[in-house]
Short mmCIF file of C-alpha atoms and ligand atoms in Angstrom, two decimals:
data_model
loop_
_atom_site.label_atom_id
_atom_site.label_comp_id
_atom_site.label_asym_id
_atom_site.label_seq_id
_atom_site.Cartn_x
_atom_site.Cartn_y
_atom_site.Cartn_z
CA MET A 1 106.77 117.29 64.64
CA PRO A 2 109.07 119.24 67.02
CA ASN A 3 107.66 122.22 68.73
CA GLU A 4 110.22 124.99 68.90
CA SER A 5 109.12 126.82 72.05
CA LEU A 6 108.71 123.50 73.91
CA ASP A 7 112.20 122.30 72.93
CA ARG A 8 113.74 125.70 73.79
CA PHE A 9 112.05 125.48 77.22
CA ALA A 10 113.32 121.95 77.82
CA LYS A 11 116.83 122.85 76.65
CA SER A 12 117.08 125.88 78.83
CA LYS A 13 116.03 123.86 81.91
CA LEU A 14 118.68 121.25 81.10
CA ASP A 15 121.30 123.93 80.49
CA LYS A 16 120.69 125.18 84.04
CA LEU A 17 121.21 121.66 85.42
CA ILE A 18 124.42 121.27 83.44
CA ALA A 19 125.70 124.68 84.76
CA HIS A 20 125.19 123.36 88.36
CA GLY A 21 126.69 119.99 87.71
CA LEU A 22 123.21 118.42 88.27
CA ARG A 23 122.39 116.96 84.89
CA ARG A 24 121.62 113.27 85.27
CA SER A 25 121.46 110.58 82.69
CA ILE A 26 119.99 107.13 82.87
CA VAL A 27 122.50 104.37 82.28
CA ASP A 28 121.57 100.86 81.07
CA THR A 29 122.45 98.37 83.77
CA HIS A 30 122.31 94.70 83.51
CA ARG A 31 121.94 93.19 86.99
CA ILE A 32 123.41 89.76 86.58
CA ASP A 33 122.40 88.84 90.14
CA ALA A 34 121.85 90.77 93.39
CA VAL A 35 125.35 92.25 93.53
CA ASN A 36 127.08 91.79 90.12
CA ILE A 37 126.16 94.22 87.39
CA ARG A 38 127.32 95.04 83.90
CA ARG A 39 127.42 98.69 82.79
CA ASN A 40 129.13 100.38 79.84
CA GLY A 41 130.68 97.08 79.05
CA ARG A 42 132.27 96.76 82.56
CA ASP A 43 131.52 94.22 85.29
CA LEU A 44 131.16 95.84 88.62
CA VAL A 45 130.13 94.92 92.16
CA SER A 46 127.15 97.12 93.07
CA PHE A 47 126.87 98.76 96.42
CA CYS A 48 123.85 100.90 95.43
CA CYS A 49 120.89 98.62 94.93
CA ASN A 50 118.12 98.57 97.54
CA ASP A 51 117.81 94.79 97.09
CA TYR A 52 118.95 94.32 100.68
CA LEU A 53 118.12 90.64 100.87
CA GLY A 54 119.00 89.71 97.36
CA LEU A 55 115.43 88.68 96.69
CA THR A 56 115.24 90.19 93.14
CA HIS A 57 117.17 87.10 92.00
CA HIS A 58 116.01 84.53 94.60
CA PRO A 59 115.08 81.32 92.78
CA ALA A 60 111.79 80.88 94.71
CA VAL A 61 110.74 84.48 94.10
CA LYS A 62 111.49 84.18 90.32
CA ALA A 63 109.79 80.76 90.08
CA ALA A 64 106.58 82.12 91.70
CA SER A 65 106.56 85.14 89.35
CA ALA A 66 107.07 82.98 86.27
CA ALA A 67 104.33 80.56 87.32
CA ALA A 68 101.90 83.42 87.85
CA VAL A 69 102.54 84.81 84.34
CA GLU A 70 101.68 81.37 82.96
CA LYS A 71 98.57 81.06 85.10
CA PHE A 72 97.11 84.57 85.18
CA GLY A 73 98.76 86.38 82.20
CA ALA A 74 101.23 89.21 81.99
CA GLY A 75 99.01 92.06 83.33
CA ALA A 76 96.10 92.67 85.60
CA GLY A 77 93.86 93.97 82.85
CA ALA A 78 91.98 96.65 84.86
CA SER A 79 92.06 98.51 88.13
CA ARG A 80 91.54 96.54 91.35
CA LEU A 81 88.06 97.88 91.73
CA ILE A 82 87.06 96.61 88.29
CA THR A 83 88.59 93.27 87.42
CA GLY A 84 92.28 93.67 88.29
CA ASN A 85 91.94 92.23 91.80
CA HIS A 86 93.26 88.69 91.09
CA ASP A 87 93.17 86.47 94.18
CA LEU A 88 96.90 86.84 94.90
CA TYR A 89 96.13 90.27 96.31
CA THR A 90 94.18 88.96 99.26
CA GLU A 91 96.83 86.40 100.09
CA LEU A 92 99.47 89.11 100.09
CA GLU A 93 97.41 91.56 102.16
CA VAL A 94 96.58 88.93 104.80
CA LYS A 95 100.30 88.01 105.11
CA LEU A 96 101.40 91.68 105.43
CA ALA A 97 98.77 92.36 108.12
CA ARG A 98 99.74 89.26 110.00
CA LEU A 99 103.54 90.11 109.86
CA LYS A 100 102.83 93.68 111.07
CA GLY A 101 100.16 92.73 113.64
CA THR A 102 97.56 95.05 112.13
CA GLU A 103 93.93 94.35 111.37
CA ALA A 104 94.32 94.88 107.68
CA ALA A 105 96.69 95.80 104.85
CA CYS A 106 96.26 97.52 101.46
CA VAL A 107 98.62 96.98 98.56
CA PHE A 108 99.47 99.87 96.26
CA GLY A 109 101.21 100.04 92.86
CA SER A 110 104.42 101.43 94.35
CA GLY A 111 105.73 103.36 97.35
CA TYR A 112 105.41 106.62 95.40
CA MET A 113 101.89 105.91 94.56
CA ALA A 114 101.06 104.79 98.13
CA ASN A 115 102.30 108.07 99.61
CA SER A 116 100.65 110.13 96.82
CA GLY A 117 97.30 108.44 97.68
CA ILE A 118 97.26 107.88 101.45
CA LEU A 119 97.82 111.51 102.52
CA PRO A 120 94.99 113.01 100.43
CA ALA A 121 92.68 110.25 101.59
CA LEU A 122 93.27 111.31 105.19
CA ALA A 123 93.67 115.10 105.06
CA GLY A 124 92.10 117.97 103.07
CA PRO A 125 92.21 121.77 102.83
CA ASP A 126 91.33 122.44 106.53
CA ASP A 127 93.90 119.91 107.87
CA LEU A 128 97.55 119.88 108.81
CA ILE A 129 100.35 117.57 107.64
CA VAL A 130 103.75 117.83 109.46
CA ILE A 131 106.72 116.04 107.71
CA ASP A 132 110.26 115.43 108.86
CA GLU A 133 112.44 117.85 106.96
CA LEU A 134 114.33 114.96 105.29
CA GLY A 135 111.10 113.14 104.25
CA HIS A 136 110.93 111.48 100.83
CA ALA A 137 109.69 113.36 97.75
CA SER A 138 106.65 111.09 97.56
CA MET A 139 105.45 112.26 100.99
CA HIS A 140 105.52 115.83 99.78
CA MET A 141 103.69 114.81 96.57
CA GLY A 142 100.87 113.35 98.72
CA ALA A 143 100.86 116.29 101.11
CA ARG A 144 100.57 118.76 98.19
CA ALA A 145 97.87 116.74 96.55
CA SER A 146 95.84 116.82 99.80
CA ARG A 147 95.85 120.68 99.78
CA ALA A 148 96.31 120.53 103.55
CA ARG A 149 98.62 123.02 105.35
CA ILE A 150 102.14 121.56 105.18
CA GLU A 151 104.79 122.05 107.88
CA THR A 152 108.12 120.39 108.48
CA PHE A 153 109.81 119.54 111.72
CA ALA A 154 113.56 119.31 112.41
CA HIS A 155 114.98 115.96 111.39
CA ASN A 156 114.33 113.28 114.03
CA ASP A 157 113.48 115.88 116.70
CA PRO A 158 110.32 115.10 118.74
CA ASP A 159 110.77 118.39 120.65
CA ASP A 160 110.65 120.38 117.46
CA LEU A 161 107.65 118.37 116.29
CA ALA A 162 105.86 119.31 119.61
CA GLU A 163 106.66 122.99 118.93
CA VAL A 164 105.38 122.91 115.43
CA LEU A 165 102.19 121.13 116.55
CA CYS A 166 101.69 123.67 119.35
CA ARG A 167 102.01 126.47 116.92
CA ALA A 168 100.08 125.09 113.94
CA ARG A 169 97.73 122.49 115.36
CA CYS A 170 95.17 124.91 116.93
CA ASP A 171 92.67 125.49 114.17
CA ALA A 172 93.48 122.47 112.09
CA GLY A 173 90.89 119.74 111.69
CA THR A 174 92.71 116.42 111.40
CA CYS A 175 96.48 116.27 111.67
CA LEU A 176 98.98 113.84 110.23
CA VAL A 177 102.64 113.52 111.16
CA VAL A 178 104.74 111.74 108.55
CA THR A 179 108.28 110.33 108.93
CA GLU A 180 110.52 107.56 107.59
CA GLY A 181 111.55 104.56 109.73
CA VAL A 182 115.00 104.52 108.19
CA PHE A 183 115.98 107.57 106.26
CA SER A 184 116.75 106.64 102.70
CA MET A 185 119.71 108.96 102.06
CA ASP A 186 121.20 109.02 105.59
CA GLY A 187 120.54 105.50 106.90
CA ASP A 188 119.59 106.83 110.36
CA ARG A 189 116.50 105.73 112.16
CA ALA A 190 113.65 107.82 113.44
CA PRO A 191 113.01 108.05 117.21
CA LEU A 192 109.56 106.51 116.75
CA PRO A 193 108.52 106.16 120.43
CA GLY A 194 109.22 109.92 121.02
CA LEU A 195 107.44 110.95 117.87
CA ALA A 196 104.46 108.65 118.67
CA ALA A 197 104.14 110.17 122.14
CA VAL A 198 104.15 113.72 120.84
CA ALA A 199 101.68 112.89 118.04
CA GLU A 200 99.29 111.23 120.58
CA GLN A 201 99.55 114.28 122.92
CA HIS A 202 98.44 116.57 120.09
CA GLU A 203 95.78 114.19 118.72
CA ALA A 204 97.73 113.69 115.50
CA TRP A 205 98.03 110.49 113.53
CA LEU A 206 101.52 109.22 112.97
CA MET A 207 102.50 107.60 109.64
CA VAL A 208 105.83 105.90 109.14
CA ASP A 209 107.19 105.18 105.70
CA ASP A 210 109.39 102.17 106.36
CA ALA A 211 110.67 101.66 102.79
CA HIS A 212 114.11 100.90 104.09
CA GLY A 213 113.30 99.23 107.43
CA PHE A 214 110.80 96.66 106.31
CA GLY A 215 112.50 93.29 105.80
CA ILE A 216 115.58 94.19 107.82
CA LEU A 217 114.89 95.69 111.16
CA GLY A 218 112.67 94.35 113.93
CA ASP A 219 112.96 90.72 112.81
CA GLY A 220 111.98 91.83 109.36
CA ARG A 221 108.77 93.36 110.53
CA GLY A 222 110.23 96.87 110.23
CA SER A 223 111.60 99.80 112.26
CA VAL A 224 108.60 99.97 114.59
CA PHE A 225 109.45 96.53 115.98
CA ASP A 226 113.04 97.44 116.67
CA PHE A 227 111.80 99.24 119.78
CA GLU A 228 110.73 97.45 122.99
CA PRO A 229 107.88 97.84 123.42
CA PRO A 230 106.96 98.78 119.82
CA PRO A 231 105.26 102.19 119.78
CA SER A 232 101.67 102.24 118.69
CA ILE A 233 101.66 103.72 115.13
CA PRO A 234 98.36 103.60 113.32
CA LEU A 235 99.69 104.05 109.75
CA GLN A 236 102.60 101.80 108.71
CA MET A 237 103.55 102.14 105.08
CA GLY A 238 106.36 100.18 103.35
CA THR A 239 107.42 99.13 99.89
CA LEU A 240 107.79 95.76 98.30
CA SER A 241 110.44 97.10 95.93
CA LYS A 242 113.40 97.21 98.26
CA ALA A 243 114.15 94.39 100.73
CA ALA A 244 111.21 92.43 99.28
CA GLY A 245 112.96 92.61 95.89
CA VAL A 246 109.80 92.98 93.76
CA TYR A 247 107.57 95.92 93.25
CA GLY A 248 104.50 97.56 94.87
CA ALA A 249 103.89 98.96 98.37
CA PHE A 250 101.52 98.61 101.34
CA LEU A 251 99.75 100.31 104.12
CA CYS A 252 99.17 98.27 107.26
CA ALA A 253 96.46 99.79 109.42
CA SER A 254 93.01 99.17 110.92
CA THR A 255 90.19 97.78 108.79
CA PRO A 256 88.29 101.09 108.49
CA VAL A 257 91.44 102.92 107.35
CA VAL A 258 92.23 100.22 104.77
CA GLU A 259 88.61 100.22 103.49
CA LEU A 260 88.84 104.03 103.19
CA MET A 261 91.97 103.60 100.99
CA LYS A 262 90.32 101.14 98.77
CA ASN A 263 87.51 103.72 98.20
CA ARG A 264 89.31 107.04 98.30
CA ALA A 265 92.99 106.71 97.62
CA ARG A 266 93.09 107.96 93.98
CA SER A 267 96.40 106.22 93.29
CA LEU A 268 94.76 102.93 94.06
CA VAL A 269 91.33 103.48 92.56
CA TYR A 270 92.40 105.03 89.29
CA THR A 271 95.26 102.79 88.30
CA THR A 272 95.66 99.25 86.90
CA GLY A 273 96.33 96.54 89.37
CA LEU A 274 99.85 95.15 89.73
CA PRO A 275 100.69 92.34 87.31
CA PRO A 276 99.93 89.01 88.96
CA SER A 277 103.61 87.94 88.60
CA VAL A 278 104.67 90.88 90.80
CA VAL A 279 102.18 90.05 93.55
CA ALA A 280 103.06 86.28 93.42
CA GLY A 281 106.79 87.15 93.81
CA ALA A 282 105.98 89.48 96.68
CA ILE A 283 104.02 86.72 98.55
CA VAL A 284 107.17 84.47 98.47
CA ALA A 285 109.41 87.39 99.37
CA VAL A 286 107.27 88.23 102.47
CA ASP A 287 107.49 84.54 103.46
CA LEU A 288 111.27 84.63 103.13
CA ILE A 289 111.42 87.84 105.17
CA ALA A 290 109.47 86.23 107.95
CA SER A 291 111.48 83.01 107.99
CA ASP A 292 115.06 83.48 106.75
CA THR A 293 116.72 84.87 109.91
CA GLU A 294 120.26 84.37 108.63
CA ARG A 295 119.69 86.25 105.30
CA ARG A 296 117.99 89.09 107.24
CA ALA A 297 120.96 89.63 109.54
CA ARG A 298 123.67 89.80 106.81
CA PRO A 299 123.17 93.36 105.44
CA MET A 300 123.59 94.90 108.89
CA SER A 301 126.52 92.67 109.70
CA HIS A 302 128.30 93.84 106.49
CA ALA A 303 127.52 97.52 107.31
CA HIS A 304 129.16 97.06 110.75
CA THR A 305 132.26 95.39 109.25
CA PHE A 306 132.56 98.18 106.73
CA CYS A 307 132.17 101.06 109.20
CA ASP A 308 134.64 99.39 111.55
CA THR A 309 137.22 98.98 108.84
CA VAL A 310 136.91 102.52 107.44
CA GLY A 311 136.56 104.14 110.91
CA LEU A 312 133.01 105.41 110.47
CA ALA A 313 130.42 105.68 113.34
CA PRO A 314 128.50 102.43 113.75
CA PRO A 315 125.67 102.13 111.13
CA GLN A 316 121.95 102.26 112.17
CA SER A 317 120.88 100.40 108.97
CA PRO A 318 122.45 98.80 105.88
CA ILE A 319 122.60 102.34 104.32
CA VAL A 320 125.88 104.04 105.02
CA PRO A 321 126.33 107.60 103.70
CA VAL A 322 129.73 109.09 103.19
CA ILE A 323 129.14 112.83 102.87
CA VAL A 324 131.53 114.43 100.40
CA GLY A 325 129.94 117.86 100.22
CA ASP A 326 130.44 119.20 96.74
CA GLU A 327 128.63 117.67 93.71
CA ALA A 328 131.83 117.46 91.69
CA ALA A 329 133.70 115.80 94.52
CA ALA A 330 130.96 113.14 94.85
CA LEU A 331 131.18 112.43 91.20
CA ASP A 332 135.04 112.13 91.36
CA ALA A 333 134.86 109.83 94.34
CA SER A 334 132.27 107.63 92.59
CA SER A 335 134.42 107.44 89.44
CA ALA A 336 137.47 106.40 91.44
CA LEU A 337 135.55 103.57 93.11
CA GLU A 338 134.25 102.48 89.67
CA GLU A 339 137.88 102.32 88.53
CA ALA A 340 138.44 99.87 91.39
CA GLY A 341 135.43 97.76 90.29
CA PHE A 342 132.75 99.07 92.67
CA LEU A 343 129.55 100.82 91.69
CA VAL A 344 128.57 103.50 94.28
CA THR A 345 126.53 106.14 92.55
CA PRO A 346 126.82 109.72 93.90
CA ILE A 347 123.71 111.25 95.36
CA ARG A 348 123.31 114.95 94.63
CA PRO A 349 120.76 117.75 95.07
CA PRO A 350 117.79 117.94 94.84
CA THR A 351 117.67 114.35 96.35
CA VAL A 352 119.80 115.64 99.24
CA PRO A 353 120.28 119.25 100.52
CA ALA A 354 122.89 121.38 98.64
CA GLY A 355 126.44 120.93 99.94
CA THR A 356 125.76 117.41 101.25
CA SER A 357 126.38 115.36 98.09
CA ARG A 358 127.42 111.96 99.12
CA LEU A 359 128.23 108.40 98.36
CA ARG A 360 125.45 106.19 99.54
CA ILE A 361 126.55 102.70 100.20
CA THR A 362 124.04 99.92 100.62
CA PHE A 363 124.87 96.37 101.79
CA THR A 364 123.03 93.30 100.82
CA ALA A 365 122.82 89.71 102.02
CA ASP A 366 124.54 88.50 98.87
CA HIS A 367 127.68 90.58 99.16
CA SER A 368 130.68 88.42 100.18
CA ASP A 369 132.97 89.45 103.04
CA GLU A 370 135.78 89.93 100.53
CA GLN A 371 133.68 92.36 98.47
CA VAL A 372 132.82 94.43 101.56
CA GLU A 373 136.49 94.55 102.61
CA GLY A 374 137.50 95.42 99.04
CA LEU A 375 135.16 98.47 99.09
CA ALA A 376 136.31 99.49 102.58
CA ASN A 377 139.95 99.44 101.40
CA ALA A 378 139.19 101.31 98.20
CA LEU A 379 137.40 104.02 100.27
CA LYS A 380 140.27 104.25 102.71
CA ARG A 381 142.60 104.89 99.80
CA LEU A 382 140.33 107.78 98.69
CA LEU A 383 140.42 109.12 102.20
CA SER A 384 144.19 108.97 102.42
CA GLN A 385 144.44 110.75 99.02
CA GLU A 386 142.06 113.39 100.50
CA MET A 387 139.55 112.82 97.73
CA ILE A 388 136.97 112.74 100.50
CA ALA A 389 137.10 115.27 103.37
CA ARG A 390 138.25 113.85 106.66
CA PRO A 391 135.36 115.31 108.78
CA ALA A 392 133.10 112.64 107.29
CA VAL A 393 134.83 110.04 109.43
CA LYS A 394 135.58 109.54 113.08
CA GLY A 395 139.12 109.70 114.51
C1 PLP B 401 111.96 104.29 97.61
C2 PLP B 401 111.09 105.08 98.52
C3 PLP B 401 109.74 105.32 98.24
C4 PLP B 401 109.16 104.90 96.91
O1 PLP B 401 108.96 103.53 96.85
P1 PLP B 401 108.81 102.84 95.41
O2 PLP B 401 108.10 101.51 95.71
O3 PLP B 401 110.20 102.71 94.88
O4 PLP B 401 107.95 103.68 94.61
C5 PLP B 401 108.99 105.90 99.16
N1 PLP B 401 109.47 106.31 100.34
C6 PLP B 401 110.79 106.13 100.64
C7 PLP B 401 111.29 106.61 101.94
C8 PLP B 401 111.61 105.53 99.79
O5 PLP B 401 112.93 105.35 100.07
#
């Protein structure tokens, strides 16, 4: 039975979103393979999946998942601490730790759940958490759940981090610094060696969320390994839902830290284990990430070709943002690309700061050179028709 005041509340919230051009709706999408999708009866080439390596549809990943359903059933049946810890978990955690060169690894249900659980397991009301100002919503979720004091530092700025730590560190107990390896909406990389040095100086623990670097950068091992020598970062989180093409997430860290997570991270303790099929798929995906050099190189190579063709600054990752500014302009640009057969969804506030609505273009190993050139030419047409402001590009 409908509740009038509840519905009025929901409607007034939605009306505000509509007034600001921010109402979103979820559209059914049939992903035929890693790049071709069907939506609203139209076939489109997608440039907005995070499936960087095309592993969601890789035959070996699919076969491992299907076999695990047959062998272990469709679901885990309970939390990992009860009976949901099927033996695929250990295999995956050993592989992840080996790939990352850490003592141990801990698999979570998703990246959002990992960040929601890791931070409160390491910080409490007397502690301090400092987050890059462009940090993902899930980091803020975890920080808030910890009830620690929360500060932000200027995006990718180790000097500002040092200032914030000088100002706020004094009376805090433990201190965590949290950033992303590759920023999800901007595609730029964090200066991890600089941040690690500042964190160490202030006796803070650095955590990097490498949702978008894992599988691509540093020979697939992630952003940290793109630096020579790799900085020492005690908390390396990543997801299995993006380049790895499946679902779930991990924290690679020392044995005591991982043991603490398995005891105290509420988003691990109080939730059902991942379906065995998901973990089995992830095991094969991690193997492919470690071994398939050619596949790993393709997303970056496409991003370079694209930026060259359009006249954008060289990309730092397979994520290329084209900042449009206004929400309506981002919607219009996205519709125009859709008319040309390309799906590039607009990204709007609150996902990105107001006035920086954008097209977020992601390249995957399975895109063809022709598809990448086709999108570049379509975007160039929009630029020449001034549907996108010139300042977004170089020259
Ligand atoms: C996608 C993403 C997450 C969430 O990961 P899921 O596995 O999709 O829940 C967390 N952090 C960052 C930076 C992300 O981009």
